[in-house]
């Protein structure tokens, strides 16, 4: 199989090195370049000894010309605004961009500017960008494959980790009409890698260990992204009250959502709707009635597992819970899933390995 | 100080041994007896080497006559129904009972029977029982002190761990009238010790480690207890949708609650209500605006910490989060707090040590 | 590629399910059967939800005829003595056996009987068995490939986890003659999965969490296996004092060994010997001078990393440390590595994926 | 009881805040001052929310005059060299110093200078300093009590965490003559808090979690301190090969030591020697034969537990293992133990609480 050359920009961040790991084991992608502004000149396996024996790449600077010379596809695992600076340069040089940052996820640049407190410098790209959550927007991603096949360089905005899990948890209830009202309460728990590789008081082992806590209450930047997706799925404007929590695990993210059940809805209706929604999805599993997912079941993978229940005692409420790996389906693996589609490969290429015991 | 003799029934369970630990370090209580049906005849420090050098007690059988001979107060750290069998016997022999089980928490025996699927065999005791959450029902507990001083043997039903944290999180919003509606969504996270000392697939290290998951969705037995308390606090019938989660920590419990904000309520109103509610409480702290509690801050203690925020974007929602130690304020330490009141001691005797770094 | 049919016997144990996971992702093996005595009739993914969507196999009983009908190679992930019962039956039916149990590891049946307190019922097989640690005994494993190609059913005894890490840590010092004397002190630390899937007081989360402890001091059954290997490598009889410890991780094993340095040996000599020993090994990496391995670097993999130092102050001592995954290179992945060799496949087929961040 | 005024210097480090916690719960000490150079002006409970409701102290600068005005005893929980600067100033002002740093632990300033690469600026104090490991050097600490009672300001050098555990593990074998030779191999495992509150690559949760690794091999600065103590105990010059490891726990330290058994020594001899050595020690427990200590048993306490075995197969070796809390008996609690003695209080005042389940 001829291999597509890939560059990972921001390769020393947690999402970046996870993309590297997936590309190294991918039968149709070849890791030709990995960049990092601060550690350029260093071997990647000196930063991550887990790659010793598996990767001899030396980190370089993220120069657009060098990337264009080395790669057909670039995975941008960078903080917001860094992608704004780089993406137009790469597209102009014919490099397809799989962007893991937040810069092109929100359709409305005003919403971006309000939540990220910075101007959006390439709003003209937003209309051609696709939000890369294939289970909900596969047609859009597939359209990019056609555009790319026609010679265009394309851009995928890979969703955030919380929006991915929350959308997969809530979507079947909304799309099926079993949930009514305009409010979704999303209560989520993430492992510490979601806070990134930077060392600070919150990521210190002795702070995170043996503790759980909420953070970013009523102001987390993933909120408008979740609302955008759920509104599209529901066909009406949805409001989200979103509370993320930190728990002592490296990887893993669980989002538990609460929606008002429409009158007359039964537990069987809800279970059937979830099973139907994901019946043909290779990477998302609706668990049997009575089961709820554990994040360890999807550790290190591109998979999601969803469970649902109906609280039908008084205030009838649909409770659904979705487990993903925040660095896997919540970031790097979903990026590779999108790349597979865009490149015309089977969607799950390199992504089917189940989770190890952890 | 003359010391009050105490017996711990069910001393090898996690809550039981925590009561032992607190009694051993308590200046006014003396641990004279500890029982366990299965390990009677064994030294307690053979079961818990952490007690080596601190306790030479040999476990005995929970015989009412023996307990009455050895103790003035009995802490029952037993599964439900075991207290039903023992409590009337102890009260009849003049032993004050601090019951950590669920058997006397629900005022209505029909609710108990519906949720615990077993007949309540001493419903006549329920009217004299006090629900031992002093921050919300201190007058009731104090009344027991008077009755005890008058020679009566009294019974305290110590709340469950989830009800304690959830009630402390939601009560100020309900009592102040800042929350409207009749629904509270309570999303909680517990450490593994909440599942007890029994070994099973869920408590195996390799299952619980590096994972979070929901369990008991829409059917956890603490639900009616939470509804009972919040209805009393609110002065109207409240419904609770309650979802507990398991996280990889031994101790610690966080309950995050969602309530509909009454029209016109501001973030300042909410913050002020919480600070006011707990201003004079020695064991409960309302954190400053913008802070949310971490369970590690109350590890091993009788303390609770509460934070609150108002999501005022669209569907205005009060989000409050309470951290406790499920074995501390959620069980053993709250039991000792109640015992202190009943015995006429300062409420915080033996309970003020702050949490160690963990 | 035509695929070789594989059966995993004991598929619900931790090593067994890890073999399943590796076989499922292996390009040349096909998982045709998985057995478990207690859970026969159940789907494997009902026991391990991590396999949902990846494996539809129903567990069956480990009947020799059924295994022979379904598979060319059987991985035995069973307790000792269970392999003694099954292996001769499988070999007689032409099934190649990759045995992860201890039953055929020790060359001398008397040593087996002394340490495992049970008779060895097929000592005649020991002379044809190969100890499957390819980095030290590759020729032996390769010889099995030739015998199999000639139509023989062959047997590999896959090493234990502690012996693998300890041998890889100590071998270069002994083989190079840089270590003198006949004593190796091996101090090792293992994750909890090494204790198996059984629930007991030691594997309960609340026991293992936040704690380290030694166990099996001066009597662990891996001791004679380590001595056998190190004696072969050194060419003289070696004694091992071996102390395993338990630490709060699911997977990972570190063995730190202490050997007396021969006179005149320098730190450079030692470093060079280790680098040379593993220069051509695809799965074992000698780290650069000054580095010591972390178990997380090899999590979930077939890899080992080794670091070495010379304490040259007074009592000159070689200190070497080897990190493996106890279920990977210490069990399942090494079993697949051996199977690859025996089957004439490239040794690392299906085994090159680097570790995820964990 | 009249309370002795205490100042904690370096109160925001992990050892410092642990001293604060112990002093706050101590019946005879009063926390009158807490200092921190970087966070002076901040409330201590803003840095450590676990102290909310328990401590209202505002951090101040470590000015000698201010300390002398506020306190009779100063606990110095500072990095090495910081104590060199402060201790002479405090002693000159009549403040008793309990020094948790390394600055006065080594009797020979040349050894200090060699290992800490800095001049010792007050070597004249070394002869009057006592090494504060009461179980081995109680007479020396008690002598300070007499000198203090006579009006002198005194200085205790509190041992490091690794030296404490290693000395308690090895001392009975050496003092009894059951161990021969001049070599002790000490293989130790520490929780992450031992690395301090500073955030760096090694203390990041996602590095430390689910991993163990050796560090500082053949060059850790605690080595000469261990050799000094073991040489004094043995009455001959001892060499130590010392390897510390990091494990994923916040608190806890285990040191497993290996010593050559003298000819004819039996397992019973060894067990008896250890039981005898610690029979009258309130804070150190020799476990029964066949038991080895777990660090969780001493979490958060001033206690140590020791187990011992004899490997009598070939190269007869005494293996002993000691568990302490690195911040407790390994730092803060031992400092308070020393302070108790110096102040003429019962040695265990405020230190007897057993460990919570963790």
PDB file of C-alpha atoms in Angstrom, chain C residues 49-197:
ATOM      1  CA  UNK C  49     -16.804  -4.910  27.801  1.00  0.00           C
ATOM      2  CA  UNK C  50     -13.609  -3.511  26.306  1.00  0.00           C
ATOM      3  CA  UNK C  51     -14.048  -6.172  23.601  1.00  0.00           C
ATOM      4  CA  UNK C  52     -17.557  -5.032  22.668  1.00  0.00           C
ATOM      5  CA  UNK C  53     -17.555  -4.414  18.932  1.00  0.00           C
ATOM      6  CA  UNK C  54     -14.268  -6.238  18.532  1.00  0.00           C
ATOM      7  CA  UNK C  55     -15.013  -9.868  19.333  1.00  0.00           C
ATOM      8  CA  UNK C  56     -18.150 -11.986  19.241  1.00  0.00           C
ATOM      9  CA  UNK C  57     -16.639 -15.194  20.551  1.00  0.00           C
ATOM     10  CA  UNK C  58     -18.609 -17.292  23.035  1.00  0.00           C
ATOM     11  CA  UNK C  59     -16.472 -18.957  25.683  1.00  0.00           C
ATOM     12  CA  UNK C  60     -16.339 -22.727  25.544  1.00  0.00           C
ATOM     13  CA  UNK C  61     -14.934 -25.554  27.650  1.00  0.00           C
ATOM     14  CA  UNK C  62     -11.277 -26.485  27.159  1.00  0.00           C
ATOM     15  CA  UNK C  63     -11.885 -29.877  25.555  1.00  0.00           C
ATOM     16  CA  UNK C  64      -8.782 -31.188  23.714  1.00  0.00           C
ATOM     17  CA  UNK C  65     -10.719 -32.516  20.738  1.00  0.00           C
ATOM     18  CA  UNK C  66     -12.586 -29.278  20.281  1.00  0.00           C
ATOM     19  CA  UNK C  67      -9.387 -27.259  20.564  1.00  0.00           C
ATOM     20  CA  UNK C  68      -7.650 -29.497  18.029  1.00  0.00           C
ATOM     21  CA  UNK C  69     -10.554 -29.075  15.634  1.00  0.00           C
ATOM     22  CA  UNK C  70     -10.523 -25.309  15.973  1.00  0.00           C
ATOM     23  CA  UNK C  71      -6.890 -24.320  16.263  1.00  0.00           C
ATOM     24  CA  UNK C  72      -3.331 -24.900  15.100  1.00  0.00           C
ATOM     25  CA  UNK C  73      -1.859 -23.191  18.108  1.00  0.00           C
ATOM     26  CA  UNK C  74      -3.133 -22.993  21.670  1.00  0.00           C
ATOM     27  CA  UNK C  75      -2.101 -20.380  24.178  1.00  0.00           C
ATOM     28  CA  UNK C  76      -2.488 -21.793  27.671  1.00  0.00           C
ATOM     29  CA  UNK C  77      -3.128 -18.971  30.120  1.00  0.00           C
ATOM     30  CA  UNK C  78      -3.922 -21.244  33.014  1.00  0.00           C
ATOM     31  CA  UNK C  79      -2.707 -21.840  36.567  1.00  0.00           C
ATOM     32  CA  UNK C  80       0.055 -24.362  37.149  1.00  0.00           C
ATOM     33  CA  UNK C  81      -1.032 -28.023  36.998  1.00  0.00           C
ATOM     34  CA  UNK C  82      -3.813 -27.130  34.534  1.00  0.00           C
ATOM     35  CA  UNK C  83      -1.234 -27.125  31.780  1.00  0.00           C
ATOM     36  CA  UNK C  84       0.200 -30.433  32.962  1.00  0.00           C
ATOM     37  CA  UNK C  85      -3.245 -31.892  32.365  1.00  0.00           C
ATOM     38  CA  UNK C  86      -3.874 -30.318  28.995  1.00  0.00           C
ATOM     39  CA  UNK C  87      -0.561 -29.955  27.193  1.00  0.00           C
ATOM     40  CA  UNK C  88       0.138 -33.637  26.478  1.00  0.00           C
ATOM     41  CA  UNK C  89      -3.382 -34.019  25.134  1.00  0.00           C
ATOM     42  CA  UNK C  90      -2.946 -31.081  22.783  1.00  0.00           C
ATOM     43  CA  UNK C  91       0.495 -32.115  21.549  1.00  0.00           C
ATOM     44  CA  UNK C  92      -0.842 -35.601  20.873  1.00  0.00           C
ATOM     45  CA  UNK C  93      -3.514 -34.038  18.696  1.00  0.00           C
ATOM     46  CA  UNK C  94      -1.024 -31.962  16.748  1.00  0.00           C
ATOM     47  CA  UNK C  95      -1.727 -28.646  18.394  1.00  0.00           C
ATOM     48  CA  UNK C  96       1.279 -26.432  19.052  1.00  0.00           C
ATOM     49  CA  UNK C  97       1.285 -25.209  22.621  1.00  0.00           C
ATOM     50  CA  UNK C  98       2.429 -21.827  23.863  1.00  0.00           C
ATOM     51  CA  UNK C  99       2.207 -22.350  27.601  1.00  0.00           C
ATOM     52  CA  UNK C 100       2.055 -19.290  29.840  1.00  0.00           C
ATOM     53  CA  UNK C 101       1.875 -21.382  33.003  1.00  0.00           C
ATOM     54  CA  UNK C 102       4.818 -22.452  35.122  1.00  0.00           C
ATOM     55  CA  UNK C 103       4.454 -26.139  34.358  1.00  0.00           C
ATOM     56  CA  UNK C 104       7.241 -26.584  31.800  1.00  0.00           C
ATOM     57  CA  UNK C 105       9.581 -23.744  32.678  1.00  0.00           C
ATOM     58  CA  UNK C 106      11.883 -25.562  35.075  1.00  0.00           C
ATOM     59  CA  UNK C 107      14.190 -28.079  33.417  1.00  0.00           C
ATOM     60  CA  UNK C 108      14.442 -30.245  36.519  1.00  0.00           C
ATOM     61  CA  UNK C 109      11.142 -31.810  37.581  1.00  0.00           C
ATOM     62  CA  UNK C 110      12.446 -32.191  41.125  1.00  0.00           C
ATOM     63  CA  UNK C 111      12.811 -28.438  41.423  1.00  0.00           C
ATOM     64  CA  UNK C 112       9.271 -28.021  40.093  1.00  0.00           C
ATOM     65  CA  UNK C 113       7.955 -30.505  42.609  1.00  0.00           C
ATOM     66  CA  UNK C 114       9.782 -28.829  45.482  1.00  0.00           C
ATOM     67  CA  UNK C 115       8.508 -25.330  44.737  1.00  0.00           C
ATOM     68  CA  UNK C 116       5.033 -26.132  43.457  1.00  0.00           C
ATOM     69  CA  UNK C 117       4.343 -28.980  45.906  1.00  0.00           C
ATOM     70  CA  UNK C 118       2.816 -31.178  43.268  1.00  0.00           C
ATOM     71  CA  UNK C 119       4.149 -34.046  41.141  1.00  0.00           C
ATOM     72  CA  UNK C 120       5.231 -33.288  37.571  1.00  0.00           C
ATOM     73  CA  UNK C 121       3.164 -35.687  35.529  1.00  0.00           C
ATOM     74  CA  UNK C 122       4.884 -35.318  32.160  1.00  0.00           C
ATOM     75  CA  UNK C 123       8.607 -34.896  32.841  1.00  0.00           C
ATOM     76  CA  UNK C 124       9.384 -36.608  29.554  1.00  0.00           C
ATOM     77  CA  UNK C 125       8.248 -33.447  27.749  1.00  0.00           C
ATOM     78  CA  UNK C 126      10.752 -31.209  29.510  1.00  0.00           C
ATOM     79  CA  UNK C 127      13.682 -32.121  27.287  1.00  0.00           C
ATOM     80  CA  UNK C 128      11.778 -31.062  24.165  1.00  0.00           C
ATOM     81  CA  UNK C 129      10.420 -27.899  25.692  1.00  0.00           C
ATOM     82  CA  UNK C 130      12.014 -24.538  24.999  1.00  0.00           C
ATOM     83  CA  UNK C 131      12.068 -21.676  27.489  1.00  0.00           C
ATOM     84  CA  UNK C 132      10.565 -18.840  25.520  1.00  0.00           C
ATOM     85  CA  UNK C 133      12.734 -15.854  26.264  1.00  0.00           C
ATOM     86  CA  UNK C 134      13.919 -15.131  22.721  1.00  0.00           C
ATOM     87  CA  UNK C 135      16.442 -12.429  23.586  1.00  0.00           C
ATOM     88  CA  UNK C 136      18.439 -14.963  25.598  1.00  0.00           C
ATOM     89  CA  UNK C 137      17.462 -18.264  24.002  1.00  0.00           C
ATOM     90  CA  UNK C 138      16.498 -17.430  20.453  1.00  0.00           C
ATOM     91  CA  UNK C 139      18.240 -20.403  18.908  1.00  0.00           C
ATOM     92  CA  UNK C 140      16.148 -22.767  20.965  1.00  0.00           C
ATOM     93  CA  UNK C 141      12.903 -21.164  19.955  1.00  0.00           C
ATOM     94  CA  UNK C 142      13.983 -21.068  16.323  1.00  0.00           C
ATOM     95  CA  UNK C 143      14.727 -24.770  16.459  1.00  0.00           C
ATOM     96  CA  UNK C 144      11.100 -25.328  17.364  1.00  0.00           C
ATOM     97  CA  UNK C 145      10.132 -23.529  14.183  1.00  0.00           C
ATOM     98  CA  UNK C 146      12.137 -26.080  12.230  1.00  0.00           C
ATOM     99  CA  UNK C 147      10.612 -28.991  14.105  1.00  0.00           C
ATOM    100  CA  UNK C 148       7.148 -27.604  13.545  1.00  0.00           C
ATOM    101  CA  UNK C 149       7.850 -27.059   9.865  1.00  0.00           C
ATOM    102  CA  UNK C 150       8.758 -30.726   9.799  1.00  0.00           C
ATOM    103  CA  UNK C 151       5.330 -31.601  11.111  1.00  0.00           C
ATOM    104  CA  UNK C 152       5.910 -31.863  14.811  1.00  0.00           C
ATOM    105  CA  UNK C 153       3.651 -30.216  17.373  1.00  0.00           C
ATOM    106  CA  UNK C 154       5.878 -28.169  19.668  1.00  0.00           C
ATOM    107  CA  UNK C 155       5.779 -26.684  23.130  1.00  0.00           C
ATOM    108  CA  UNK C 156       7.099 -23.334  24.358  1.00  0.00           C
ATOM    109  CA  UNK C 157       7.248 -22.560  28.064  1.00  0.00           C
ATOM    110  CA  UNK C 158       6.750 -18.816  28.261  1.00  0.00           C
ATOM    111  CA  UNK C 159       8.692 -17.279  31.191  1.00  0.00           C
ATOM    112  CA  UNK C 160       7.123 -15.673  34.201  1.00  0.00           C
ATOM    113  CA  UNK C 161       6.948 -11.913  34.500  1.00  0.00           C
ATOM    114  CA  UNK C 162       9.535 -11.503  37.260  1.00  0.00           C
ATOM    115  CA  UNK C 163      12.004 -13.905  35.604  1.00  0.00           C
ATOM    116  CA  UNK C 164      11.702 -12.041  32.299  1.00  0.00           C
ATOM    117  CA  UNK C 165      12.491  -8.628  33.744  1.00  0.00           C
ATOM    118  CA  UNK C 166      15.148  -9.902  36.116  1.00  0.00           C
ATOM    119  CA  UNK C 167      16.927 -11.917  33.430  1.00  0.00           C
ATOM    120  CA  UNK C 168      16.922  -9.003  30.994  1.00  0.00           C
ATOM    121  CA  UNK C 169      18.297  -6.739  33.734  1.00  0.00           C
ATOM    122  CA  UNK C 170      21.084  -9.052  34.856  1.00  0.00           C
ATOM    123  CA  UNK C 171      22.048 -10.990  31.734  1.00  0.00           C
ATOM    124  CA  UNK C 172      24.387  -8.508  30.060  1.00  0.00           C
ATOM    125  CA  UNK C 173      26.417  -8.095  33.246  1.00  0.00           C
ATOM    126  CA  UNK C 174      26.759 -11.832  33.671  1.00  0.00           C
ATOM    127  CA  UNK C 175      27.265 -12.793  30.048  1.00  0.00           C
ATOM    128  CA  UNK C 176      29.952 -10.164  29.613  1.00  0.00           C
ATOM    129  CA  UNK C 177      31.852 -11.238  32.680  1.00  0.00           C
ATOM    130  CA  UNK C 178      31.608  -7.739  34.162  1.00  0.00           C
ATOM    131  CA  UNK C 179      29.805  -9.119  37.201  1.00  0.00           C
ATOM    132  CA  UNK C 180      31.588 -11.490  39.486  1.00  0.00           C
ATOM    133  CA  UNK C 181      30.426 -13.646  42.372  1.00  0.00           C
ATOM    134  CA  UNK C 182      27.456 -15.947  42.504  1.00  0.00           C
ATOM    135  CA  UNK C 183      24.811 -13.720  44.068  1.00  0.00           C
ATOM    136  CA  UNK C 184      22.159 -11.565  42.447  1.00  0.00           C
ATOM    137  CA  UNK C 185      19.839  -9.543  44.606  1.00  0.00           C
ATOM    138  CA  UNK C 186      16.642  -8.849  42.698  1.00  0.00           C
ATOM    139  CA  UNK C 187      14.221  -6.336  44.109  1.00  0.00           C
ATOM    140  CA  UNK C 188      11.111  -6.040  41.994  1.00  0.00           C
ATOM    141  CA  UNK C 189       7.867  -4.088  41.922  1.00  0.00           C
ATOM    142  CA  UNK C 190       4.731  -5.273  40.185  1.00  0.00           C
ATOM    143  CA  UNK C 191       1.330  -3.882  39.357  1.00  0.00           C
ATOM    144  CA  UNK C 192      -1.733  -5.533  40.820  1.00  0.00           C
ATOM    145  CA  UNK C 193      -2.753  -7.422  37.706  1.00  0.00           C
ATOM    146  CA  UNK C 194       0.133  -9.758  38.499  1.00  0.00           C
ATOM    147  CA  UNK C 195      -1.995 -11.087  41.339  1.00  0.00           C
ATOM    148  CA  UNK C 196      -4.657 -12.195  38.893  1.00  0.00           C
ATOM    149  CA  UNK C 197      -8.330 -11.566  38.399  1.00  0.00           C
TER     150      UNK C 197
END
